[in-house]
Amino acid sequence: LKELLRYRSKKSNTLSKELLTTLYYGKKLSTYSIATLLNRSHEVARKWMVKHGIPLRSRSDALMMYSKRPFSGDAKEKAI
């Protein structure tokens, strides 16, 4: 995340696609969280995502705390 620190010191106008992808999909940060890290508004973070062609998560995916996995039907698994 050296690029993030470099960005905060330079206040450039854009972030690289790789860094945005890492923060958004790898670290599962929201556009609001990314914007907060960079001291910018969430609209700016969203604009960067659209500019780089990074697809935004759906609202249900963004709010999901745990990844979904298939249910086998086992009673023990159901109790968990």
GROMACS .gro file of C-alpha atoms in nm:
model
   80
    1LEU     CA    1   0.000   0.000   0.000
    2LYS     CA    2   0.297   0.227  -0.063
    3GLU     CA    3   0.102   0.377  -0.352
    4LEU     CA    4  -0.172   0.479  -0.109
    5LEU     CA    5   0.078   0.662   0.110
    6ARG     CA    6   0.236   0.821  -0.198
    7TYR     CA    7  -0.109   0.933  -0.311
    8ARG     CA    8  -0.190   1.092   0.024
    9SER     CA    9   0.131   1.292   0.015
   10LYS     CA   10   0.103   1.403  -0.351
   11LYS     CA   11  -0.275   1.450  -0.368
   12SER     CA   12  -0.279   1.337  -0.729
   13ASN     CA   13  -0.607   1.320  -0.919
   14THR     CA   14  -0.639   0.944  -0.961
   15LEU     CA   15  -0.542   0.606  -0.820
   16SER     CA   16  -0.420   0.305  -1.014
   17LYS     CA   17  -0.666   0.038  -1.116
   18GLU     CA   18  -0.462  -0.226  -0.932
   19LEU     CA   19  -0.475  -0.041  -0.600
   20LEU     CA   20  -0.847   0.027  -0.627
   21THR     CA   21  -0.915  -0.336  -0.716
   22THR     CA   22  -0.706  -0.455  -0.421
   23LEU     CA   23  -0.884  -0.227  -0.176
   24TYR     CA   24  -1.233  -0.287  -0.314
   25TYR     CA   25  -1.230  -0.659  -0.391
   26GLY     CA   26  -0.925  -0.788  -0.203
   27LYS     CA   27  -0.977  -0.602   0.125
   28LYS     CA   28  -1.356  -0.574   0.071
   29LEU     CA   29  -1.353  -0.201   0.150
   30SER     CA   30  -1.649   0.011   0.047
   31THR     CA   31  -1.616   0.320  -0.170
   32TYR     CA   32  -1.687   0.517   0.149
   33SER     CA   33  -1.397   0.345   0.329
   34ILE     CA   34  -1.160   0.398   0.037
   35ALA     CA   35  -1.258   0.765   0.023
   36THR     CA   36  -1.203   0.803   0.397
   37LEU     CA   37  -0.852   0.658   0.366
   38LEU     CA   38  -0.777   0.916   0.098
   39ASN     CA   39  -0.953   1.212   0.262
   40ARG     CA   40  -1.190   1.240  -0.033
   41SER     CA   41  -1.565   1.207  -0.083
   42HIS     CA   42  -1.722   0.872  -0.173
   43GLU     CA   43  -1.834   1.021  -0.505
   44VAL     CA   44  -1.470   1.071  -0.603
   45ALA     CA   45  -1.384   0.710  -0.513
   46ARG     CA   46  -1.682   0.587  -0.716
   47LYS     CA   47  -1.579   0.807  -1.010
   48TRP     CA   48  -1.232   0.649  -1.007
   49MET     CA   49  -1.385   0.302  -1.006
   50VAL     CA   50  -1.607   0.384  -1.305
   51LYS     CA   51  -1.317   0.555  -1.486
   52HIS     CA   52  -1.104   0.240  -1.451
   53GLY     CA   53  -1.390   0.010  -1.549
   54ILE     CA   54  -1.405  -0.165  -1.213
   55PRO     CA   55  -1.756  -0.311  -1.166
   56LEU     CA   56  -1.927  -0.201  -0.847
   57ARG     CA   57  -2.067  -0.464  -0.612
   58SER     CA   58  -2.442  -0.496  -0.583
   59ARG     CA   59  -2.594  -0.366  -0.262
   60SER     CA   60  -2.660  -0.719  -0.136
   61ASP     CA   61  -2.299  -0.823  -0.204
   62ALA     CA   62  -2.168  -0.509  -0.037
   63LEU     CA   63  -2.373  -0.571   0.278
   64MET     CA   64  -2.291  -0.944   0.303
   65MET     CA   65  -2.072  -1.005   0.608
   66TYR     CA   66  -1.995  -1.371   0.542
   67SER     CA   67  -1.959  -1.550   0.213
   68LYS     CA   68  -2.239  -1.784   0.120
   69ARG     CA   69  -2.174  -2.154   0.088
   70PRO     CA   70  -2.397  -2.436  -0.031
   71PHE     CA   71  -2.606  -2.620   0.231
   72SER     CA   72  -2.557  -2.996   0.227
   73GLY     CA   73  -2.876  -3.077   0.418
   74ASP     CA   74  -2.688  -3.220   0.716
   75ALA     CA   75  -2.868  -3.157   1.047
   76LYS     CA   76  -2.539  -3.076   1.221
   77GLU     CA   77  -2.462  -2.811   0.962
   78LYS     CA   78  -2.813  -2.671   0.998
   79ALA     CA   79  -2.756  -2.618   1.372
   80ILE     CA   80  -2.457  -2.396   1.305
   0.00000   0.00000   0.00000
